[in-house]
Amino acid sequence: MEGEGAIGAFLDFVSPNDTFGEKTWENAERKMVEDTLTSLLEKSAVSADELDFITGGDLLNQCTATSFGCAGFHAPFLGLYGACSTFVEGLLLSSILLEANTARLGAVLASSHFSSAERQYRFPLEYGCQRTPTSQRTVTGCGAALLRRARKKDENCLAVVGARIGKIVNNGVKDANHMGAAMAPAAADTLVSFLKDSSTTPADYDWILTGDLGAIGATLFCELCAKENVDLSGKYLDCGTQMFSPEQDVHAGASGCACAAVFTCGRLFKTWKTLRKNRILLLGTGALLSPMTLQQKQPILGIAHLVFLKGESGCSM
Amino acid sequence: MEGEGAIGAFLDFVSPNDTFGEKTWENAERKMVEDTLTSLLEKSAVSADELDFITGGDLLNQCTATSFGCAGFHAPFLGLYGACSTFVEGLLLSSILLEANTARLGAVLASSHFSSAERQYRFPLEYGCQRTPTSQRTVTGCGAALLRRARKKDENCLAVVGARIGKIVNNGVKDANHMGAAMAPAAADTLVSFLKDSSTTPADYDWILTGDLGAIGATLFCELCAKENVDLSGKYLDCGTQMFSPEQDVHAGASGCACAAVFTCGRLFKTWKTLRKNRILLLGTGALLSPMTLQQKQPILGIAHLVFLKGESGCSM
């Protein structure tokens, strides 16, 4: 579905099935991580032992797709859990590891898998449950980026030149099929406070992207920003609305750790230069919950981390 | 049990029961996180809005004890997943965030809860399952530390002056009741390579601590180090062997994210000065697995992160 969707043309590899030659969905996701890291190293002409760190995570309990997928590379590993904000949390932390001169070269990745996520968070696929109109489809995919300390200007690279760590926002949403509503207030909080602190407005950027708010969450996000006098017209795109085509009937759009990761490493990295998108704000949006917290009637918490990517000078990614 | 154990005298607060006034163990763990952070801020005379970040994690699926426990503090939040290595992973990353001048003040925490961990990873407590001799007891507790950028020498503070990000080590262990064996090779790999790269030996340190290898894992760790000509005699202690008293019959010792966190924030912080332990290597040890990976016959992966804590000069924690 990802290959046939709106993002299809930007993907390096599309599997004809969701098992990737493995017997379980969880192993399929682990295999995606391995293959993506292998492909990243090949494309970058870097060997695994040159990596000062790999960081990332996924949605599986105990983030096992990432740890098992990374184990064979024998590189220093930092596990993250930021739900679907993980990829941007990884970019943020990696750029600081490089900035502090504690590392020269690192990889960031995030993965998710529709079938492993459905089994863990919702219902076994075999039940054939109907999905509500506000629900989103978890992206089956993995995105990985290489970050290196800026040495000289490289016009083919985007640089991480700013970031903001998100705060947890509790909006009281308890519907696990309405994640966009749970995450939108966190995304608005992070973006509005970043713009305020940096004394900038959307006019200062070419693109403002959110990870996986979906169609409904993206609308809520724009409304919340408008209330704070932040007008996103003509600048804003949610990765969750850009993964699948309308005919694919995924209701409110795409979600999952892979949503922001695949959009960033696929469409963004491959088109920013031709589209002249030189100043980009990328917000990773995450819903902090577990099946257990839902059963125990807890709300879904939202979080959103932000990185400012710049294409004019320096080289980081 | 923690209050009655070997660490009891060093704890700021001991609850007479494991529910902390909540109806579920998961909420009890969330409450521990809240109370620990509140106590940390009070003891440090710091308000939550002065925190540039909180980072940490726990063992619950999707690390919900930490995210729900931190939500009310409205501070920038970075979620980590390093299993029982989380506390040291947090110290490592926090010290780099401070070093890079991206933050001035941050909090690191890690929690675990015996009953929530048993329910999730092993058997419902109501079954009354017998435990194998190699098994360890998850510590019910939470430890939190405040880190600030070094401004001037403070003789009451320990400084993070070095660190090493661990690599994932697959030793093929598949017994979920034998975590020490799964983690010991990773701990040895991290310590031996740190000593080699820093051209130091155990003689250069006053204390070398591992997080939660337990009695059997600690013995294996010493053997693996000895094979690499690293003699730990008189320098080494595993936090997992120091939490409970022998009469408490916890088999191979203690484990859990809270093991290293509670030992560090309790016994280490409160005694290093009087014991003249000025140069300490602290290794957080983690077993990367989930009930799902065990059911799918995957091995248990080990990881160990290291921080070098120094008490002579500077101020960081």
PDB file of N, CA and C in Angstrom, chain A residues 113-206:
ATOM      1  N   HIS A 113       5.044  -0.990  11.705  1.00  0.00           N
ATOM      2  CA  HIS A 113       4.492  -2.029  10.829  1.00  0.00           C
ATOM      3  C   HIS A 113       2.999  -2.130  11.135  1.00  0.00           C
ATOM      4  N   PHE A 114       2.196  -1.966  10.110  1.00  0.00           N
ATOM      5  CA  PHE A 114       0.744  -1.965  10.295  1.00  0.00           C
ATOM      6  C   PHE A 114       0.268  -3.200  11.068  1.00  0.00           C
ATOM      7  N   SER A 115       0.736  -4.368  10.668  1.00  0.00           N
ATOM      8  CA  SER A 115       0.182  -5.598  11.237  1.00  0.00           C
ATOM      9  C   SER A 115       0.677  -5.858  12.661  1.00  0.00           C
ATOM     10  N   SER A 116       1.951  -5.548  12.934  1.00  0.00           N
ATOM     11  CA  SER A 116       2.437  -5.741  14.309  1.00  0.00           C
ATOM     12  C   SER A 116       1.787  -4.716  15.234  1.00  0.00           C
ATOM     13  N   ALA A 117       1.516  -3.510  14.719  1.00  0.00           N
ATOM     14  CA  ALA A 117       0.879  -2.473  15.541  1.00  0.00           C
ATOM     15  C   ALA A 117      -0.586  -2.809  15.810  1.00  0.00           C
ATOM     16  N   GLU A 118      -1.294  -3.295  14.786  1.00  0.00           N
ATOM     17  CA  GLU A 118      -2.705  -3.645  14.992  1.00  0.00           C
ATOM     18  C   GLU A 118      -2.833  -4.741  16.047  1.00  0.00           C
ATOM     19  N   ARG A 119      -1.987  -5.773  15.906  1.00  0.00           N
ATOM     20  CA  ARG A 119      -2.036  -6.869  16.881  1.00  0.00           C
ATOM     21  C   ARG A 119      -1.788  -6.368  18.298  1.00  0.00           C
ATOM     22  N   GLN A 120      -0.825  -5.473  18.430  1.00  0.00           N
ATOM     23  CA  GLN A 120      -0.442  -5.040  19.775  1.00  0.00           C
ATOM     24  C   GLN A 120      -1.392  -4.002  20.356  1.00  0.00           C
ATOM     25  N   TYR A 121      -1.836  -3.062  19.534  1.00  0.00           N
ATOM     26  CA  TYR A 121      -2.596  -1.918  20.073  1.00  0.00           C
ATOM     27  C   TYR A 121      -4.106  -2.052  19.921  1.00  0.00           C
ATOM     28  N   ARG A 122      -4.559  -2.808  18.904  1.00  0.00           N
ATOM     29  CA  ARG A 122      -5.994  -2.779  18.633  1.00  0.00           C
ATOM     30  C   ARG A 122      -6.577  -4.185  18.627  1.00  0.00           C
ATOM     31  N   PHE A 123      -6.859  -4.730  17.457  1.00  0.00           N
ATOM     32  CA  PHE A 123      -7.473  -6.048  17.381  1.00  0.00           C
ATOM     33  C   PHE A 123      -6.658  -6.939  16.446  1.00  0.00           C
ATOM     34  N   PRO A 124      -6.723  -8.250  16.659  1.00  0.00           N
ATOM     35  CA  PRO A 124      -6.084  -9.133  15.667  1.00  0.00           C
ATOM     36  C   PRO A 124      -6.708  -8.864  14.298  1.00  0.00           C
ATOM     37  N   LEU A 125      -5.881  -8.837  13.271  1.00  0.00           N
ATOM     38  CA  LEU A 125      -6.389  -8.541  11.929  1.00  0.00           C
ATOM     39  C   LEU A 125      -7.472  -9.529  11.503  1.00  0.00           C
ATOM     40  N   GLU A 126      -7.352 -10.787  12.004  1.00  0.00           N
ATOM     41  CA  GLU A 126      -8.289 -11.834  11.619  1.00  0.00           C
ATOM     42  C   GLU A 126      -9.731 -11.512  12.029  1.00  0.00           C
ATOM     43  N   TYR A 127      -9.903 -10.628  13.025  1.00  0.00           N
ATOM     44  CA  TYR A 127     -11.252 -10.261  13.442  1.00  0.00           C
ATOM     45  C   TYR A 127     -11.972  -9.462  12.356  1.00  0.00           C
ATOM     46  N   GLY A 128     -11.205  -8.777  11.493  1.00  0.00           N
ATOM     47  CA  GLY A 128     -11.823  -7.957  10.456  1.00  0.00           C
ATOM     48  C   GLY A 128     -12.633  -6.793  11.007  1.00  0.00           C
ATOM     49  N   CYS A 129     -12.119  -6.192  12.113  1.00  0.00           N
ATOM     50  CA  CYS A 129     -12.850  -5.081  12.734  1.00  0.00           C
ATOM     51  C   CYS A 129     -13.004  -3.902  11.774  1.00  0.00           C
ATOM     52  N   GLN A 130     -14.141  -3.231  11.851  1.00  0.00           N
ATOM     53  CA  GLN A 130     -14.327  -1.998  11.085  1.00  0.00           C
ATOM     54  C   GLN A 130     -13.597  -0.870  11.788  1.00  0.00           C
ATOM     55  N   ARG A 131     -13.054   0.020  10.993  1.00  0.00           N
ATOM     56  CA  ARG A 131     -12.295   1.140  11.555  1.00  0.00           C
ATOM     57  C   ARG A 131     -13.173   2.393  11.553  1.00  0.00           C
ATOM     58  N   THR A 132     -13.001   3.215  12.572  1.00  0.00           N
ATOM     59  CA  THR A 132     -13.804   4.440  12.662  1.00  0.00           C
ATOM     60  C   THR A 132     -13.235   5.501  11.716  1.00  0.00           C
ATOM     61  N   PRO A 133     -14.063   6.481  11.336  1.00  0.00           N
ATOM     62  CA  PRO A 133     -13.608   7.500  10.369  1.00  0.00           C
ATOM     63  C   PRO A 133     -12.406   8.314  10.851  1.00  0.00           C
ATOM     64  N   THR A 134     -12.236   8.439  12.176  1.00  0.00           N
ATOM     65  CA  THR A 134     -11.103   9.225  12.689  1.00  0.00           C
ATOM     66  C   THR A 134      -9.811   8.412  12.768  1.00  0.00           C
ATOM     67  N   SER A 135      -9.884   7.118  12.510  1.00  0.00           N
ATOM     68  CA  SER A 135      -8.693   6.272  12.678  1.00  0.00           C
ATOM     69  C   SER A 135      -7.686   6.500  11.549  1.00  0.00           C
ATOM     70  N   GLN A 136      -6.432   6.146  11.850  1.00  0.00           N
ATOM     71  CA  GLN A 136      -5.351   6.295  10.870  1.00  0.00           C
ATOM     72  C   GLN A 136      -4.695   4.936  10.671  1.00  0.00           C
ATOM     73  N   ARG A 137      -4.035   4.770   9.528  1.00  0.00           N
ATOM     74  CA  ARG A 137      -3.382   3.499   9.227  1.00  0.00           C
ATOM     75  C   ARG A 137      -1.889   3.614   9.525  1.00  0.00           C
ATOM     76  N   THR A 138      -1.375   2.710  10.362  1.00  0.00           N
ATOM     77  CA  THR A 138       0.045   2.695  10.683  1.00  0.00           C
ATOM     78  C   THR A 138       0.857   2.383   9.424  1.00  0.00           C
ATOM     79  N   VAL A 139       1.847   3.202   9.160  1.00  0.00           N
ATOM     80  CA  VAL A 139       2.715   2.993   7.998  1.00  0.00           C
ATOM     81  C   VAL A 139       3.602   1.777   8.234  1.00  0.00           C
ATOM     82  N   THR A 140       3.650   0.877   7.268  1.00  0.00           N
ATOM     83  CA  THR A 140       4.625  -0.208   7.289  1.00  0.00           C
ATOM     84  C   THR A 140       5.859   0.314   6.574  1.00  0.00           C
ATOM     85  N   GLY A 141       6.885   0.585   7.350  1.00  0.00           N
ATOM     86  CA  GLY A 141       8.076   1.149   6.722  1.00  0.00           C
ATOM     87  C   GLY A 141       9.156   1.458   7.735  1.00  0.00           C
ATOM     88  N   CYS A 142      10.286   1.882   7.219  1.00  0.00           N
ATOM     89  CA  CYS A 142      11.409   2.276   8.064  1.00  0.00           C
ATOM     90  C   CYS A 142      12.181   3.365   7.331  1.00  0.00           C
ATOM     91  N   GLY A 143      12.545   4.399   8.035  1.00  0.00           N
ATOM     92  CA  GLY A 143      13.371   5.458   7.463  1.00  0.00           C
ATOM     93  C   GLY A 143      14.603   5.635   8.320  1.00  0.00           C
ATOM     94  N   ALA A 144      15.746   5.863   7.686  1.00  0.00           N
ATOM     95  CA  ALA A 144      16.995   6.065   8.425  1.00  0.00           C
ATOM     96  C   ALA A 144      17.788   7.187   7.777  1.00  0.00           C
ATOM     97  N   ALA A 145      18.424   7.992   8.617  1.00  0.00           N
ATOM     98  CA  ALA A 145      19.230   9.115   8.124  1.00  0.00           C
ATOM     99  C   ALA A 145      20.605   9.066   8.756  1.00  0.00           C
ATOM    100  N   LEU A 146      21.590   9.506   7.996  1.00  0.00           N
ATOM    101  CA  LEU A 146      22.956   9.584   8.506  1.00  0.00           C
ATOM    102  C   LEU A 146      23.246  11.031   8.870  1.00  0.00           C
ATOM    103  N   LEU A 147      23.785  11.247  10.039  1.00  0.00           N
ATOM    104  CA  LEU A 147      24.167  12.602  10.448  1.00  0.00           C
ATOM    105  C   LEU A 147      25.660  12.646  10.708  1.00  0.00           C
ATOM    106  N   ARG A 148      26.294  13.672  10.203  1.00  0.00           N
ATOM    107  CA  ARG A 148      27.725  13.837  10.485  1.00  0.00           C
ATOM    108  C   ARG A 148      27.977  15.271  10.907  1.00  0.00           C
ATOM    109  N   ARG A 149      29.069  15.440  11.624  1.00  0.00           N
ATOM    110  CA  ARG A 149      29.406  16.782  12.085  1.00  0.00           C
ATOM    111  C   ARG A 149      29.736  17.653  10.867  1.00  0.00           C
ATOM    112  N   ALA A 150      29.232  18.870  10.849  1.00  0.00           N
ATOM    113  CA  ALA A 150      29.463  19.756   9.712  1.00  0.00           C
ATOM    114  C   ALA A 150      30.941  20.090   9.604  1.00  0.00           C
ATOM    115  N   ARG A 151      31.502  19.766   8.465  1.00  0.00           N
ATOM    116  CA  ARG A 151      32.911  20.087   8.266  1.00  0.00           C
ATOM    117  C   ARG A 151      33.041  21.203   7.241  1.00  0.00           C
ATOM    118  N   LYS A 152      32.347  21.001   6.157  1.00  0.00           N
ATOM    119  CA  LYS A 152      32.356  22.048   5.125  1.00  0.00           C
ATOM    120  C   LYS A 152      30.976  22.103   4.500  1.00  0.00           C
ATOM    121  N   LYS A 153      30.730  23.147   3.768  1.00  0.00           N
ATOM    122  CA  LYS A 153      29.436  23.318   3.128  1.00  0.00           C
ATOM    123  C   LYS A 153      29.193  22.194   2.119  1.00  0.00           C
ATOM    124  N   ASP A 154      28.044  21.596   2.210  1.00  0.00           N
ATOM    125  CA  ASP A 154      27.677  20.573   1.235  1.00  0.00           C
ATOM    126  C   ASP A 154      26.261  20.868   0.788  1.00  0.00           C
ATOM    127  N   GLU A 155      26.139  21.261  -0.450  1.00  0.00           N
ATOM    128  CA  GLU A 155      24.838  21.721  -0.943  1.00  0.00           C
ATOM    129  C   GLU A 155      23.821  20.607  -1.083  1.00  0.00           C
ATOM    130  N   ASN A 156      24.280  19.372  -0.964  1.00  0.00           N
ATOM    131  CA  ASN A 156      23.334  18.256  -1.101  1.00  0.00           C
ATOM    132  C   ASN A 156      22.753  17.798   0.239  1.00  0.00           C
ATOM    133  N   CYS A 157      23.220  18.445   1.317  1.00  0.00           N
ATOM    134  CA  CYS A 157      22.789  17.995   2.646  1.00  0.00           C
ATOM    135  C   CYS A 157      21.922  19.035   3.340  1.00  0.00           C
ATOM    136  N   LEU A 158      21.027  18.540   4.166  1.00  0.00           N
ATOM    137  CA  LEU A 158      20.276  19.403   5.065  1.00  0.00           C
ATOM    138  C   LEU A 158      21.002  19.424   6.405  1.00  0.00           C
ATOM    139  N   ALA A 159      21.018  20.556   7.055  1.00  0.00           N
ATOM    140  CA  ALA A 159      21.643  20.664   8.377  1.00  0.00           C
ATOM    141  C   ALA A 159      20.576  20.863   9.442  1.00  0.00           C
ATOM    142  N   VAL A 160      20.774  20.236  10.598  1.00  0.00           N
ATOM    143  CA  VAL A 160      19.917  20.504  11.753  1.00  0.00           C
ATOM    144  C   VAL A 160      20.484  21.746  12.431  1.00  0.00           C
ATOM    145  N   VAL A 161      19.782  22.850  12.348  1.00  0.00           N
ATOM    146  CA  VAL A 161      20.323  24.104  12.887  1.00  0.00           C
ATOM    147  C   VAL A 161      19.543  24.606  14.106  1.00  0.00           C
ATOM    148  N   GLY A 162      18.490  23.905  14.477  1.00  0.00           N
ATOM    149  CA  GLY A 162      17.723  24.292  15.658  1.00  0.00           C
ATOM    150  C   GLY A 162      16.820  23.152  16.075  1.00  0.00           C
ATOM    151  N   ALA A 163      16.356  23.223  17.303  1.00  0.00           N
ATOM    152  CA  ALA A 163      15.487  22.152  17.788  1.00  0.00           C
ATOM    153  C   ALA A 163      14.716  22.618  19.008  1.00  0.00           C
ATOM    154  N   ARG A 164      13.640  21.962  19.287  1.00  0.00           N
ATOM    155  CA  ARG A 164      12.910  22.212  20.529  1.00  0.00           C
ATOM    156  C   ARG A 164      12.366  20.885  21.064  1.00  0.00           C
ATOM    157  N   ILE A 165      12.710  20.601  22.332  1.00  0.00           N
ATOM    158  CA  ILE A 165      12.197  19.393  22.987  1.00  0.00           C
ATOM    159  C   ILE A 165      10.751  19.661  23.390  1.00  0.00           C
ATOM    160  N   GLY A 166       9.843  18.781  23.040  1.00  0.00           N
ATOM    161  CA  GLY A 166       8.428  19.002  23.328  1.00  0.00           C
ATOM    162  C   GLY A 166       8.055  18.692  24.765  1.00  0.00           C
ATOM    163  N   LYS A 167       6.970  19.334  25.196  1.00  0.00           N
ATOM    164  CA  LYS A 167       6.396  19.033  26.507  1.00  0.00           C
ATOM    165  C   LYS A 167       5.222  18.067  26.323  1.00  0.00           C
ATOM    166  N   ILE A 168       4.949  17.278  27.341  1.00  0.00           N
ATOM    167  CA  ILE A 168       3.801  16.384  27.292  1.00  0.00           C
ATOM    168  C   ILE A 168       2.531  17.203  27.517  1.00  0.00           C
ATOM    169  N   VAL A 169       1.566  17.049  26.633  1.00  0.00           N
ATOM    170  CA  VAL A 169       0.311  17.788  26.747  1.00  0.00           C
ATOM    171  C   VAL A 169      -0.841  16.793  26.915  1.00  0.00           C
ATOM    172  N   ASN A 170      -1.610  17.004  27.959  1.00  0.00           N
ATOM    173  CA  ASN A 170      -2.763  16.149  28.244  1.00  0.00           C
ATOM    174  C   ASN A 170      -4.034  16.900  27.882  1.00  0.00           C
ATOM    175  N   ASN A 171      -4.644  16.497  26.765  1.00  0.00           N
ATOM    176  CA  ASN A 171      -5.855  17.165  26.298  1.00  0.00           C
ATOM    177  C   ASN A 171      -7.113  16.381  26.667  1.00  0.00           C
ATOM    178  N   GLY A 172      -6.935  15.286  27.408  1.00  0.00           N
ATOM    179  CA  GLY A 172      -8.086  14.522  27.886  1.00  0.00           C
ATOM    180  C   GLY A 172      -8.712  13.569  26.881  1.00  0.00           C
ATOM    181  N   VAL A 173      -8.117  13.442  25.683  1.00  0.00           N
ATOM    182  CA  VAL A 173      -8.663  12.527  24.672  1.00  0.00           C
ATOM    183  C   VAL A 173      -8.460  11.082  25.125  1.00  0.00           C
ATOM    184  N   LYS A 174      -9.506  10.265  25.031  1.00  0.00           N
ATOM    185  CA  LYS A 174      -9.382   8.867  25.457  1.00  0.00           C
ATOM    186  C   LYS A 174      -9.706   7.881  24.343  1.00  0.00           C
ATOM    187  N   ASP A 175      -9.914   8.371  23.123  1.00  0.00           N
ATOM    188  CA  ASP A 175     -10.294   7.519  22.008  1.00  0.00           C
ATOM    189  C   ASP A 175      -9.052   7.116  21.216  1.00  0.00           C
ATOM    190  N   ALA A 176      -8.682   5.830  21.306  1.00  0.00           N
ATOM    191  CA  ALA A 176      -7.465   5.345  20.642  1.00  0.00           C
ATOM    192  C   ALA A 176      -7.592   5.385  19.128  1.00  0.00           C
ATOM    193  N   ASN A 177      -8.782   5.631  18.617  1.00  0.00           N
ATOM    194  CA  ASN A 177      -8.946   5.794  17.181  1.00  0.00           C
ATOM    195  C   ASN A 177      -9.029   7.268  16.793  1.00  0.00           C
ATOM    196  N   HIS A 178      -8.535   8.127  17.667  1.00  0.00           N
ATOM    197  CA  HIS A 178      -8.592   9.569  17.388  1.00  0.00           C
ATOM    198  C   HIS A 178      -7.294  10.213  17.857  1.00  0.00           C
ATOM    199  N   MET A 179      -6.187   9.634  17.402  1.00  0.00           N
ATOM    200  CA  MET A 179      -4.865  10.063  17.854  1.00  0.00           C
ATOM    201  C   MET A 179      -4.543  11.491  17.436  1.00  0.00           C
ATOM    202  N   GLY A 180      -5.028  11.892  16.280  1.00  0.00           N
ATOM    203  CA  GLY A 180      -4.731  13.236  15.785  1.00  0.00           C
ATOM    204  C   GLY A 180      -5.164  14.295  16.781  1.00  0.00           C
ATOM    205  N   ALA A 181      -6.325  14.082  17.383  1.00  0.00           N
ATOM    206  CA  ALA A 181      -6.852  15.040  18.361  1.00  0.00           C
ATOM    207  C   ALA A 181      -6.001  15.055  19.624  1.00  0.00           C
ATOM    208  N   ALA A 182      -5.428  13.899  19.966  1.00  0.00           N
ATOM    209  CA  ALA A 182      -4.591  13.831  21.169  1.00  0.00           C
ATOM    210  C   ALA A 182      -3.249  14.526  20.954  1.00  0.00           C
ATOM    211  N   MET A 183      -2.754  14.499  19.699  1.00  0.00           N
ATOM    212  CA  MET A 183      -1.414  15.034  19.431  1.00  0.00           C
ATOM    213  C   MET A 183      -1.408  16.492  18.981  1.00  0.00           C
ATOM    214  N   ALA A 184      -2.493  16.946  18.371  1.00  0.00           N
ATOM    215  CA  ALA A 184      -2.518  18.306  17.805  1.00  0.00           C
ATOM    216  C   ALA A 184      -2.170  19.396  18.828  1.00  0.00           C
ATOM    217  N   PRO A 185      -2.700  19.353  20.069  1.00  0.00           N
ATOM    218  CA  PRO A 185      -2.348  20.419  21.032  1.00  0.00           C
ATOM    219  C   PRO A 185      -0.855  20.437  21.366  1.00  0.00           C
ATOM    220  N   ALA A 186      -0.232  19.265  21.427  1.00  0.00           N
ATOM    221  CA  ALA A 186       1.213  19.214  21.705  1.00  0.00           C
ATOM    222  C   ALA A 186       1.993  19.823  20.547  1.00  0.00           C
ATOM    223  N   ALA A 187       1.568  19.504  19.318  1.00  0.00           N
ATOM    224  CA  ALA A 187       2.253  20.048  18.142  1.00  0.00           C
ATOM    225  C   ALA A 187       2.122  21.566  18.111  1.00  0.00           C
ATOM    226  N   ALA A 188       0.926  22.064  18.407  1.00  0.00           N
ATOM    227  CA  ALA A 188       0.718  23.513  18.411  1.00  0.00           C
ATOM    228  C   ALA A 188       1.559  24.174  19.505  1.00  0.00           C
ATOM    229  N   ASP A 189       1.596  23.546  20.677  1.00  0.00           N
ATOM    230  CA  ASP A 189       2.386  24.086  21.786  1.00  0.00           C
ATOM    231  C   ASP A 189       3.856  24.221  21.393  1.00  0.00           C
ATOM    232  N   THR A 190       4.407  23.167  20.786  1.00  0.00           N
ATOM    233  CA  THR A 190       5.827  23.179  20.409  1.00  0.00           C
ATOM    234  C   THR A 190       6.097  24.209  19.319  1.00  0.00           C
ATOM    235  N   LEU A 191       5.254  24.226  18.275  1.00  0.00           N
ATOM    236  CA  LEU A 191       5.507  25.155  17.171  1.00  0.00           C
ATOM    237  C   LEU A 191       5.358  26.609  17.624  1.00  0.00           C
ATOM    238  N   VAL A 192       4.269  26.918  18.318  1.00  0.00           N
ATOM    239  CA  VAL A 192       4.013  28.299  18.733  1.00  0.00           C
ATOM    240  C   VAL A 192       5.129  28.791  19.654  1.00  0.00           C
ATOM    241  N   SER A 193       5.561  27.954  20.590  1.00  0.00           N
ATOM    242  CA  SER A 193       6.609  28.410  21.509  1.00  0.00           C
ATOM    243  C   SER A 193       7.959  28.516  20.801  1.00  0.00           C
ATOM    244  N   PHE A 194       8.205  27.640  19.809  1.00  0.00           N
ATOM    245  CA  PHE A 194       9.462  27.767  19.045  1.00  0.00           C
ATOM    246  C   PHE A 194       9.480  29.081  18.262  1.00  0.00           C
ATOM    247  N   LEU A 195       8.366  29.382  17.597  1.00  0.00           N
ATOM    248  CA  LEU A 195       8.301  30.621  16.808  1.00  0.00           C
ATOM    249  C   LEU A 195       8.479  31.835  17.718  1.00  0.00           C
ATOM    250  N   LYS A 196       7.839  31.771  18.878  1.00  0.00           N
ATOM    251  CA  LYS A 196       7.928  32.884  19.823  1.00  0.00           C
ATOM    252  C   LYS A 196       9.373  33.073  20.295  1.00  0.00           C
ATOM    253  N   ASP A 197       9.979  31.973  20.745  1.00  0.00           N
ATOM    254  CA  ASP A 197      11.336  32.062  21.285  1.00  0.00           C
ATOM    255  C   ASP A 197      12.361  32.454  20.227  1.00  0.00           C
ATOM    256  N   SER A 198      12.098  32.089  18.970  1.00  0.00           N
ATOM    257  CA  SER A 198      13.067  32.407  17.915  1.00  0.00           C
ATOM    258  C   SER A 198      12.679  33.706  17.195  1.00  0.00           C
ATOM    259  N   SER A 199      11.613  34.351  17.661  1.00  0.00           N
ATOM    260  CA  SER A 199      11.124  35.590  17.032  1.00  0.00           C
ATOM    261  C   SER A 199      10.967  35.429  15.526  1.00  0.00           C
ATOM    262  N   THR A 200      10.368  34.330  15.118  1.00  0.00           N
ATOM    263  CA  THR A 200      10.120  34.104  13.703  1.00  0.00           C
ATOM    264  C   THR A 200       8.630  33.824  13.497  1.00  0.00           C
ATOM    265  N   THR A 201       8.226  33.835  12.230  1.00  0.00           N
ATOM    266  CA  THR A 201       6.842  33.506  11.875  1.00  0.00           C
ATOM    267  C   THR A 201       6.901  32.465  10.758  1.00  0.00           C
ATOM    268  N   PRO A 202       5.768  31.857  10.413  1.00  0.00           N
ATOM    269  CA  PRO A 202       5.782  30.884   9.310  1.00  0.00           C
ATOM    270  C   PRO A 202       6.379  31.459   8.029  1.00  0.00           C
ATOM    271  N   ALA A 203       6.300  32.779   7.843  1.00  0.00           N
ATOM    272  CA  ALA A 203       6.851  33.396   6.632  1.00  0.00           C
ATOM    273  C   ALA A 203       8.360  33.185   6.528  1.00  0.00           C
ATOM    274  N   ASP A 204       9.014  32.898   7.663  1.00  0.00           N
ATOM    275  CA  ASP A 204      10.465  32.687   7.659  1.00  0.00           C
ATOM    276  C   ASP A 204      10.855  31.282   7.214  1.00  0.00           C
ATOM    277  N   TYR A 205       9.871  30.439   6.959  1.00  0.00           N
ATOM    278  CA  TYR A 205      10.167  29.053   6.600  1.00  0.00           C
ATOM    279  C   TYR A 205       9.512  28.684   5.271  1.00  0.00           C
ATOM    280  N   ASP A 206      10.107  27.709   4.599  1.00  0.00           N
ATOM    281  CA  ASP A 206       9.545  27.270   3.321  1.00  0.00           C
ATOM    282  C   ASP A 206       8.532  26.147   3.509  1.00  0.00           C
TER     283      ASP A 206
END
